[in-house]
Short mmCIF file of C-alpha atoms in Angstrom, two decimals:
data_model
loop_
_atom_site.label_atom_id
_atom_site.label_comp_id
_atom_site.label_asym_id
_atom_site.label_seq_id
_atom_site.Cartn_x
_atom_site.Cartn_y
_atom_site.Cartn_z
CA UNK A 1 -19.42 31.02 -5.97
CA UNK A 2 -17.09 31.54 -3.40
CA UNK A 3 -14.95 28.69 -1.63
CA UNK A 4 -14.31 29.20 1.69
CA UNK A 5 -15.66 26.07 3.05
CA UNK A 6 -12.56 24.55 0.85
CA UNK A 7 -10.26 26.65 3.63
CA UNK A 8 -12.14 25.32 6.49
CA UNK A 9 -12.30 21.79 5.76
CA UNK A 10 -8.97 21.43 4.91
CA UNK A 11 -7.19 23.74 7.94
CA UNK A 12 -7.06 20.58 9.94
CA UNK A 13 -5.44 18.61 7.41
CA UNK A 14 -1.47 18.21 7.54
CA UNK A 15 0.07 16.40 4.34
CA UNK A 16 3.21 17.23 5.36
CA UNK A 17 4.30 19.78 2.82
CA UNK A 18 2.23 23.30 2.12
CA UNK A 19 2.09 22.06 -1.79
CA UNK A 20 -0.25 18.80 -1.27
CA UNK A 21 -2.30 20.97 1.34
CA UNK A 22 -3.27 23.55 -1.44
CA UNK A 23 -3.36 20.38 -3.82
CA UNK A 24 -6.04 19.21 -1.96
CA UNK A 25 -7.76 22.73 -1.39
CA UNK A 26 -7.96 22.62 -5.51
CA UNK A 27 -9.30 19.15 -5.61
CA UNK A 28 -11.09 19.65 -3.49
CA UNK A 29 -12.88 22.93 -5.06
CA UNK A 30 -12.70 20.97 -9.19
CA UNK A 31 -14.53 18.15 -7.61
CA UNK A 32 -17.31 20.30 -6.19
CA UNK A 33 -17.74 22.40 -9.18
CA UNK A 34 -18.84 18.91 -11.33
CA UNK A 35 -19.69 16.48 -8.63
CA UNK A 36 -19.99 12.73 -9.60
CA UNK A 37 -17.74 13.01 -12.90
CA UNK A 38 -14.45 11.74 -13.39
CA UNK A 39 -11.24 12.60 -12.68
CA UNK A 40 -10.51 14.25 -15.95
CA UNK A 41 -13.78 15.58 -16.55
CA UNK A 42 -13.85 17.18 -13.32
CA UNK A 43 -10.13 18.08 -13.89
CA UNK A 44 -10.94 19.56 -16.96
CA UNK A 45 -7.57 19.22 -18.20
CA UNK A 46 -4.33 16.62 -18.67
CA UNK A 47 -1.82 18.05 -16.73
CA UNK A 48 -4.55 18.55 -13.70
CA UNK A 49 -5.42 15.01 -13.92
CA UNK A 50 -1.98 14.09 -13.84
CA UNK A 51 -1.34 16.14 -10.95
CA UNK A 52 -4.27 14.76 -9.18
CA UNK A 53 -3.23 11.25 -9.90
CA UNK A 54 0.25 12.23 -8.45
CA UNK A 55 -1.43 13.55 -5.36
CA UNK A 56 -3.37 9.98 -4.84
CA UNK A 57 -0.34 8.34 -5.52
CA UNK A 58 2.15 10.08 -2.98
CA UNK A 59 3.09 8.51 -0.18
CA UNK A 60 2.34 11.66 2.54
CA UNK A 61 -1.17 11.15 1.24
CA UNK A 62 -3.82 8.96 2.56
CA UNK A 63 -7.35 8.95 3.55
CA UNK A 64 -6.99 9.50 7.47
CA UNK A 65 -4.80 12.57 6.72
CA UNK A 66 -7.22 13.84 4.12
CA UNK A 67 -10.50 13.60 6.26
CA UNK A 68 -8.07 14.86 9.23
CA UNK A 69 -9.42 18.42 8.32
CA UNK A 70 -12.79 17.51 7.83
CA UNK A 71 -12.87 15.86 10.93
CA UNK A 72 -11.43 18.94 13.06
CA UNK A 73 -13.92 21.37 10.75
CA UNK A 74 -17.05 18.78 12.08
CA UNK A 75 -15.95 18.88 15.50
CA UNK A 76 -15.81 22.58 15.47
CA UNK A 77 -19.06 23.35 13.76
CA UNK A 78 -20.75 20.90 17.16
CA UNK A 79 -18.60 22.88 19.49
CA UNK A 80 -20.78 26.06 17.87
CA UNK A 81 -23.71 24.88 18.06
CA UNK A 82 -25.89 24.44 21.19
CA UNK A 83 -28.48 22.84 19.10
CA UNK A 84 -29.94 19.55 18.26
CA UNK A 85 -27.52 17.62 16.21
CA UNK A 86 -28.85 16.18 13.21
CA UNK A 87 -26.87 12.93 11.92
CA UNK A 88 -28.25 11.12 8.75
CA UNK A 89 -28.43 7.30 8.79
CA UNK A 90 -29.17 4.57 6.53
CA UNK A 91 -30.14 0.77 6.47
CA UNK A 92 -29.24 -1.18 4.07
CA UNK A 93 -30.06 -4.92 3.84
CA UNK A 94 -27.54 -7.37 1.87
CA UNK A 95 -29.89 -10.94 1.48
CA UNK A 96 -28.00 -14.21 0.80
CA UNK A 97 -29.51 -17.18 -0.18
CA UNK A 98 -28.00 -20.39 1.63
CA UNK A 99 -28.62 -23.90 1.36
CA UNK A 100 -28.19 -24.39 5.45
CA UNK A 101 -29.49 -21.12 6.89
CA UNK A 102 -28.99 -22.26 10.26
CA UNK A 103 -25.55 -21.46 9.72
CA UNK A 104 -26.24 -18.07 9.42
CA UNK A 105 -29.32 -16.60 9.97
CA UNK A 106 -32.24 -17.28 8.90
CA UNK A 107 -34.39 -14.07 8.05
CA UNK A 108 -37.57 -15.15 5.54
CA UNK A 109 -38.51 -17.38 3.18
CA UNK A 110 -39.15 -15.38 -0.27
CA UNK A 111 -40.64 -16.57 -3.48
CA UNK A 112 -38.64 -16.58 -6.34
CA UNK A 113 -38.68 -16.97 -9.91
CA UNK A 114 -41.69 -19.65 -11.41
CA UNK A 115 -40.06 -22.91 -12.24
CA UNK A 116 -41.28 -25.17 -15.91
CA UNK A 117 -43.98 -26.68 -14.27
CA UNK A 118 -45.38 -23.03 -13.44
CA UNK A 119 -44.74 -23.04 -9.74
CA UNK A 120 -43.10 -20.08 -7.95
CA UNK A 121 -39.50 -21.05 -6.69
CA UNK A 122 -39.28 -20.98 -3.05
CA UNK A 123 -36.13 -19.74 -1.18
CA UNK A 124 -34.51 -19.12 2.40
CA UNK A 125 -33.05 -15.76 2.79
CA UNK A 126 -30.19 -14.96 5.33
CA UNK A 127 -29.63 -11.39 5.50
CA UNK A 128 -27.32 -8.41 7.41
CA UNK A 129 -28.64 -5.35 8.08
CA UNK A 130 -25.99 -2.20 7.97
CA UNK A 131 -26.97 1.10 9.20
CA UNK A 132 -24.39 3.74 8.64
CA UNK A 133 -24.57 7.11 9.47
CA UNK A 134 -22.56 9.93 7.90
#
């Protein structure tokens, strides 16, 4: 399985020295090759891991410069296209329970867990909706 998308994510990004950029292209590559594991799983070896901890831990690195290239790479694949653009979203709902609601918004009443005398527990909810898109 070839790698090229490695090259054109990253040709935007500037570290600031040609050794973090390819750095970053091999991350970058481990990381896809066993998404969700960790570091040294997906590093497969010590000194990798080390190296990749070094990376995260130098000071020319951070997470604006590192989604730098990513961000160019986006903005050229829209240029490209003269197509709908799809862009995923989600909605996520955090609840909080609050003794004054009023406070902060009230949202629903919700029934909880059943009390000793057998009753269900009834509560206020105050909630925030987040919808993020990626």
């Amino acid at each position: 399985m070839g790698h090229d998308w490695v090259d054109t994510e990253t040709s935007g990004c500037d570290l600031g020295d040609a050794r973090l950029n390819r750095r970053l292209g091999s991350m970058l590559t481990a990381l896809a090759e066993r998404p969700g594991e960790s570091l040294p799983t997906a590093f497969q070896d010590w000194s990798n891991t080390k190296a990749a901890y070094r990376f995260f831990a130098n000071g020319n690195v951070n997470e604006d410069k590192i989604l730098e290239g990513h961000f160019f790479a986006s903005r050229l694949r829209f240029q490209a296209t003269t197509g709908p653009i799809l862009i995923l979203q989600d909605t996520t709902e955090f609840s909080f329970t609050r003794t004054a609601p009023e406070k902060i918004g009230f949202t629903k009443t919700s029934t909880g867990r059943k009390e000793k005398d057998g009753r269900f527990r009834q509560h206020t909810l105050c909630s925030l909706l987040m919808l993020a898109s990626l």
